[in-house]
Amino acid sequence: MDSNNDYRVSELDRHLVEFAQLLRTVGLKVSPSEISDATQGISMIGLVDRDKVEGVLQATLVKDIQHIAAFKEAFRSYFATLEQKEAWQKDVAQKATQWNEQMESTRQDLRFQENELDISEEQRAVYASLPEKDKQRLRDFLEKSSKGTRGGAPVDHSYQPMVERVLRGSLEYWRKRLNEDEPILAPGSMDGVLSEVQRALREREVEVLSRDLKKISPEEWPEVVRLIRRLSQRLASQVTRRYRQARRRGGLDMRATLRRNLRYGGVLVERSYRSRRKGRPRIVLLCDISGSMLKYTEFIWQFVYGLSTVVSGIKTFAFGEELIPLSGKFRKGQTFEAMVKDALLLTGKEWGGGTNLAKSLESLQSKFPDALSKQTLLLIVSDAQTLEVERAAALLGGVSRHVRQVLWLNTLPERRWLETPHVKVFLPFCQMYECYTLGHLTQILNKQF
């Protein structure tokens, strides 16, 4: 092989190694042998046809269908024109400069007696995102705290940890108020290509969260399932961190204590305590499996089961004309639809027909009385189109008195509820939410846990 060929091969190797590193950064696992396969494939087809190059790289470097979207964004960005890459690099540098300026400004604002406070970069970013009047309130609080007295004497630096805790609590409140489920982080890598891939994947995720679940194509299902798992795991981690206020003694609730004692000038006269949330709910999931509901039910079922690590005793029932118990029938890799079909085969019933919530609630009460208790959170997934609606409403009223709460996830948009007679009948006996996107589902469960 002559020197020119050696040069071309080494350039190809370098680009493939860099591209593989980019894929690893966005979550794909790429081994050296797979890079070798990709090199051989590219050597055989050449670099003239972009689509063929993408096809070979996808075939050799992607093992999981859930990673195809990340691969496509990485390919688009890495093999973009030089001018485009320079524009991304310039944009990243500009954002980094803005970020550094914001952080420096927060360091100047958030001080106690001229000392910088010990708070995270994310909390500083939340502060930087606040409206000016709310920033001023926090600055006023810090100023008053710095000049406060204790027993008639000025407070000293030992008071700083308490001030930091109050400020962290306030910034956490604002983080949730600003609806920032994702941590607000620094611009991250100064690599313009990586930044572009991450931006594109975030935009794609936001778009999926706000899309009607019924409009998600089968090709997108694997990616959406991955997103559902990540959302449910994040929600599960929030559940484990939460506390509630307690009348009896437990851990000292410093934020509530400081708030109660502001009227005493910061002297700790009264104390508040907190304990871990007790009595986590036992979820009973009642899923409508009529043809129009099946896709919604599939996604919601996957999301709720993602919480199974922190919510015990999830029991699942499907209902069409009759109640179909599904708990314990799920096999790994199986879809909800396949699980329902297997259950129907065992019971000798057929798919299709009408929806009869009344008959299903009656069966639930008579055949599975242990499923309904004061710890039960009954989740009903349905568009409320059912036979025997008056009887179903009466039965639901009875069930609601024996369980902790009935949440109805209605896939009809809320604006249509008033013109839908069936919905009005059920509203007095449950807390009903519109739920036809993953964004709706995340917000609802975030409120409940």
GROMACS .gro file of C-alpha atoms in nm, residues 94-310:
model
  217
   94GLN     CA    1  -2.108   3.207   2.368
   95LYS     CA    2  -2.331   3.003   2.601
   96ALA     CA    3  -2.035   2.913   2.818
   97THR     CA    4  -1.945   3.281   2.852
   98GLN     CA    5  -2.302   3.370   2.949
   99TRP     CA    6  -2.311   3.084   3.200
  100ASN     CA    7  -1.986   3.195   3.365
  101GLU     CA    8  -2.113   3.551   3.390
  102GLN     CA    9  -2.439   3.431   3.549
  103MET     CA   10  -2.256   3.215   3.801
  104GLU     CA   11  -2.025   3.497   3.896
  105SER     CA   12  -2.325   3.727   3.942
  106THR     CA   13  -2.497   3.474   4.172
  107ARG     CA   14  -2.179   3.444   4.380
  108GLN     CA   15  -2.191   3.816   4.437
  109ASP     CA   16  -2.565   3.812   4.520
  110LEU     CA   17  -2.587   3.504   4.741
  111ARG     CA   18  -2.369   3.590   5.037
  112PHE     CA   19  -2.403   3.583   5.414
  113GLN     CA   20  -2.197   3.848   5.592
  114GLU     CA   21  -1.977   3.878   5.281
  115ASN     CA   22  -1.911   3.501   5.277
  116GLU     CA   23  -2.003   3.298   4.971
  117LEU     CA   24  -2.279   3.045   5.042
  118ASP     CA   25  -2.231   2.672   4.994
  119ILE     CA   26  -2.493   2.589   4.730
  120SER     CA   27  -2.470   2.385   4.411
  121GLU     CA   28  -2.429   2.517   4.059
  122GLU     CA   29  -2.776   2.391   3.973
  123GLN     CA   30  -2.923   2.591   4.261
  124ARG     CA   31  -2.732   2.897   4.142
  125ALA     CA   32  -2.875   2.840   3.795
  126VAL     CA   33  -3.228   2.823   3.940
  127TYR     CA   34  -3.164   3.156   4.113
  128ALA     CA   35  -3.039   3.304   3.785
  129SER     CA   36  -3.364   3.190   3.615
  130LEU     CA   37  -3.590   3.372   3.862
  131PRO     CA   38  -3.773   3.697   3.786
  132GLU     CA   39  -3.591   3.999   3.926
  133LYS     CA   40  -3.851   4.066   4.199
  134ASP     CA   41  -3.810   3.712   4.337
  135LYS     CA   42  -3.433   3.741   4.327
  136GLN     CA   43  -3.467   4.062   4.526
  137ARG     CA   44  -3.673   3.880   4.792
  138LEU     CA   45  -3.396   3.627   4.842
  139ARG     CA   46  -3.135   3.901   4.856
  140ASP     CA   47  -3.348   4.085   5.115
  141PHE     CA   48  -3.371   3.767   5.321
  142LEU     CA   49  -2.991   3.726   5.313
  143GLU     CA   50  -2.937   4.089   5.405
  144LYS     CA   51  -3.176   4.072   5.702
  145SER     CA   52  -3.025   3.743   5.815
  146SER     CA   53  -2.677   3.894   5.799
  147LYS     CA   54  -2.787   4.184   6.020
  148GLY     CA   55  -3.001   3.970   6.254
  149THR     CA   56  -2.949   3.932   6.627
  150ARG     CA   57  -2.963   3.641   6.864
  151GLY     CA   58  -3.024   3.713   7.234
  152GLY     CA   59  -2.964   4.079   7.157
  153ALA     CA   60  -2.619   4.015   7.007
  154PRO     CA   61  -2.545   4.023   6.632
  155VAL     CA   62  -2.543   3.678   6.474
  156ASP     CA   63  -2.203   3.549   6.366
  157HIS     CA   64  -2.083   3.316   6.088
  158SER     CA   65  -2.206   3.008   6.279
  159TYR     CA   66  -2.555   3.103   6.164
  160GLN     CA   67  -2.455   3.054   5.799
  161PRO     CA   68  -2.539   2.677   5.768
  162MET     CA   69  -2.899   2.748   5.872
  163VAL     CA   70  -2.927   3.028   5.621
  164GLU     CA   71  -2.790   2.797   5.353
  165ARG     CA   72  -3.052   2.534   5.433
  166VAL     CA   73  -3.333   2.786   5.409
  167LEU     CA   74  -3.198   2.913   5.079
  168ARG     CA   75  -3.159   2.562   4.936
  169GLY     CA   76  -3.519   2.482   5.032
  170SER     CA   77  -3.642   2.798   4.865
  171LEU     CA   78  -3.444   2.728   4.547
  172GLU     CA   79  -3.577   2.371   4.538
  173TYR     CA   80  -3.929   2.513   4.559
  174TRP     CA   81  -3.852   2.744   4.269
  175ARG     CA   82  -3.697   2.463   4.066
  176LYS     CA   83  -4.028   2.273   4.083
  177ARG     CA   84  -4.229   2.591   4.027
  178LEU     CA   85  -4.031   2.658   3.710
  179ASN     CA   86  -4.120   2.303   3.603
  180GLU     CA   87  -3.759   2.202   3.557
  181ASP     CA   88  -3.767   1.826   3.596
  182GLU     CA   89  -3.427   1.806   3.433
  183PRO     CA   90  -3.141   1.959   3.631
  184ILE     CA   91  -3.025   2.292   3.499
  185LEU     CA   92  -2.666   2.226   3.414
  186ALA     CA   93  -2.372   2.413   3.272
  187PRO     CA   94  -2.336   2.417   2.892
  188GLY     CA   95  -2.124   2.105   2.943
  189SER     CA   96  -1.881   1.997   2.677
  190MET     CA   97  -1.714   2.270   2.481
  191ASP     CA   98  -1.736   2.038   2.182
  192GLY     CA   99  -1.985   2.197   1.943
  193VAL     CA  100  -2.075   1.864   1.779
  194LEU     CA  101  -2.154   1.692   2.110
  195SER     CA  102  -2.351   1.995   2.224
  196GLU     CA  103  -2.556   1.983   1.901
  197VAL     CA  104  -2.634   1.611   1.947
  198GLN     CA  105  -2.745   1.667   2.306
  199ARG     CA  106  -2.959   1.964   2.204
  200ALA     CA  107  -3.129   1.765   1.928
  201LEU     CA  108  -3.200   1.470   2.160
  202ARG     CA  109  -3.349   1.702   2.424
  203GLU     CA  110  -3.575   1.865   2.165
  204ARG     CA  111  -3.683   1.525   2.041
  205GLU     CA  112  -3.767   1.418   2.395
  206VAL     CA  113  -3.974   1.732   2.461
  207GLU     CA  114  -4.163   1.676   2.138
  208VAL     CA  115  -4.242   1.314   2.234
  209LEU     CA  116  -4.356   1.421   2.581
  210SER     CA  117  -4.613   1.658   2.435
  211ARG     CA  118  -4.739   1.432   2.154
  212ASP     CA  119  -5.066   1.239   2.173
  213LEU     CA  120  -4.967   0.880   2.258
  214LYS     CA  121  -5.199   0.755   1.990
  215LYS     CA  122  -4.988   0.930   1.726
  216ILE     CA  123  -4.663   0.757   1.818
  217SER     CA  124  -4.565   0.525   1.536
  218PRO     CA  125  -4.451   0.165   1.593
  219GLU     CA  126  -4.099   0.266   1.478
  220GLU     CA  127  -4.079   0.515   1.765
  221TRP     CA  128  -4.204   0.278   2.034
  222PRO     CA  129  -3.862   0.152   2.149
  223GLU     CA  130  -3.736   0.505   2.200
  224VAL     CA  131  -4.055   0.606   2.382
  225VAL     CA  132  -4.035   0.299   2.605
  226ARG     CA  133  -3.679   0.401   2.696
  227LEU     CA  134  -3.805   0.749   2.780
  228ILE     CA  135  -4.088   0.605   2.992
  229ARG     CA  136  -3.841   0.396   3.191
  230ARG     CA  137  -3.618   0.696   3.252
  231LEU     CA  138  -3.910   0.916   3.359
  232SER     CA  139  -4.050   0.654   3.595
  233GLN     CA  140  -3.705   0.591   3.747
  234ARG     CA  141  -3.661   0.963   3.804
  235LEU     CA  142  -4.003   0.986   3.965
  236ALA     CA  143  -3.924   0.681   4.178
  237SER     CA  144  -3.606   0.845   4.305
  238GLN     CA  145  -3.808   1.154   4.401
  239VAL     CA  146  -4.052   0.939   4.598
  240THR     CA  147  -3.773   0.793   4.810
  241ARG     CA  148  -3.635   1.136   4.894
  242ARG     CA  149  -3.961   1.292   5.008
  243TYR     CA  150  -4.049   1.361   5.367
  244ARG     CA  151  -4.361   1.480   5.539
  245GLN     CA  152  -4.409   1.698   5.842
  246ALA     CA  153  -4.479   1.506   6.161
  247ARG     CA  154  -4.637   1.605   6.492
  248ARG     CA  155  -4.429   1.355   6.683
  249ARG     CA  156  -4.057   1.374   6.706
  250GLY     CA  157  -3.849   1.249   6.419
  251GLY     CA  158  -3.579   1.429   6.223
  252LEU     CA  159  -3.563   1.803   6.278
  253ASP     CA  160  -3.726   1.992   5.989
  254MET     CA  161  -3.485   2.283   5.974
  255ARG     CA  162  -3.669   2.475   5.703
  256ALA     CA  163  -4.003   2.464   5.885
  257THR     CA  164  -3.828   2.542   6.216
  258LEU     CA  165  -3.663   2.855   6.078
  259ARG     CA  166  -3.985   2.964   5.915
  260ARG     CA  167  -4.178   2.929   6.243
  261ASN     CA  168  -3.915   3.121   6.436
  262LEU     CA  169  -3.880   3.421   6.206
  263ARG     CA  170  -4.125   3.602   6.435
  264TYR     CA  171  -3.876   3.558   6.721
  265GLY     CA  172  -3.593   3.716   6.523
  266GLY     CA  173  -3.437   3.383   6.433
  267VAL     CA  174  -3.414   3.251   6.794
  268LEU     CA  175  -3.516   2.882   6.787
  269VAL     CA  176  -3.808   2.890   7.030
  270GLU     CA  177  -4.026   2.634   6.851
  271ARG     CA  178  -3.916   2.330   6.655
  272SER     CA  179  -4.076   2.129   6.375
  273TYR     CA  180  -4.007   1.766   6.298
  274ARG     CA  181  -4.044   1.547   5.997
  275SER     CA  182  -4.050   1.177   5.928
  276ARG     CA  183  -4.043   0.962   5.620
  277ARG     CA  184  -4.370   0.937   5.437
  278LYS     CA  185  -4.554   0.633   5.570
  279GLY     CA  186  -4.809   0.408   5.413
  280ARG     CA  187  -4.706   0.423   5.050
  281PRO     CA  188  -5.011   0.355   4.838
  282ARG     CA  189  -5.092   0.019   4.692
  283ILE     CA  190  -5.179   0.077   4.330
  284VAL     CA  191  -5.464  -0.102   4.154
  285LEU     CA  192  -5.451  -0.026   3.784
  286LEU     CA  193  -5.779  -0.076   3.597
  287CYS     CA  194  -5.720  -0.048   3.222
  288ASP     CA  195  -5.979  -0.006   2.950
  289ILE     CA  196  -5.882  -0.235   2.659
  290SER     CA  197  -6.128  -0.117   2.398
  291GLY     CA  198  -5.969  -0.066   2.056
  292SER     CA  199  -5.937   0.313   2.089
  293MET     CA  200  -5.775   0.284   2.432
  294LEU     CA  201  -5.521   0.008   2.384
  295LYS     CA  202  -5.222   0.222   2.286
  296TYR     CA  203  -5.280   0.467   2.573
  297THR     CA  204  -5.313   0.181   2.815
  298GLU     CA  205  -4.989   0.023   2.692
  299PHE     CA  206  -4.782   0.334   2.772
  300ILE     CA  207  -4.952   0.414   3.103
  301TRP     CA  208  -4.912   0.056   3.220
  302GLN     CA  209  -4.538   0.067   3.141
  303PHE     CA  210  -4.500   0.396   3.325
  304VAL     CA  211  -4.681   0.281   3.638
  305TYR     CA  212  -4.482  -0.042   3.649
  306GLY     CA  213  -4.165   0.165   3.637
  307LEU     CA  214  -4.261   0.278   3.988
  308SER     CA  215  -4.273  -0.079   4.118
  309THR     CA  216  -3.936  -0.036   4.290
  310VAL     CA  217  -4.086   0.213   4.534
   0.00000   0.00000   0.00000
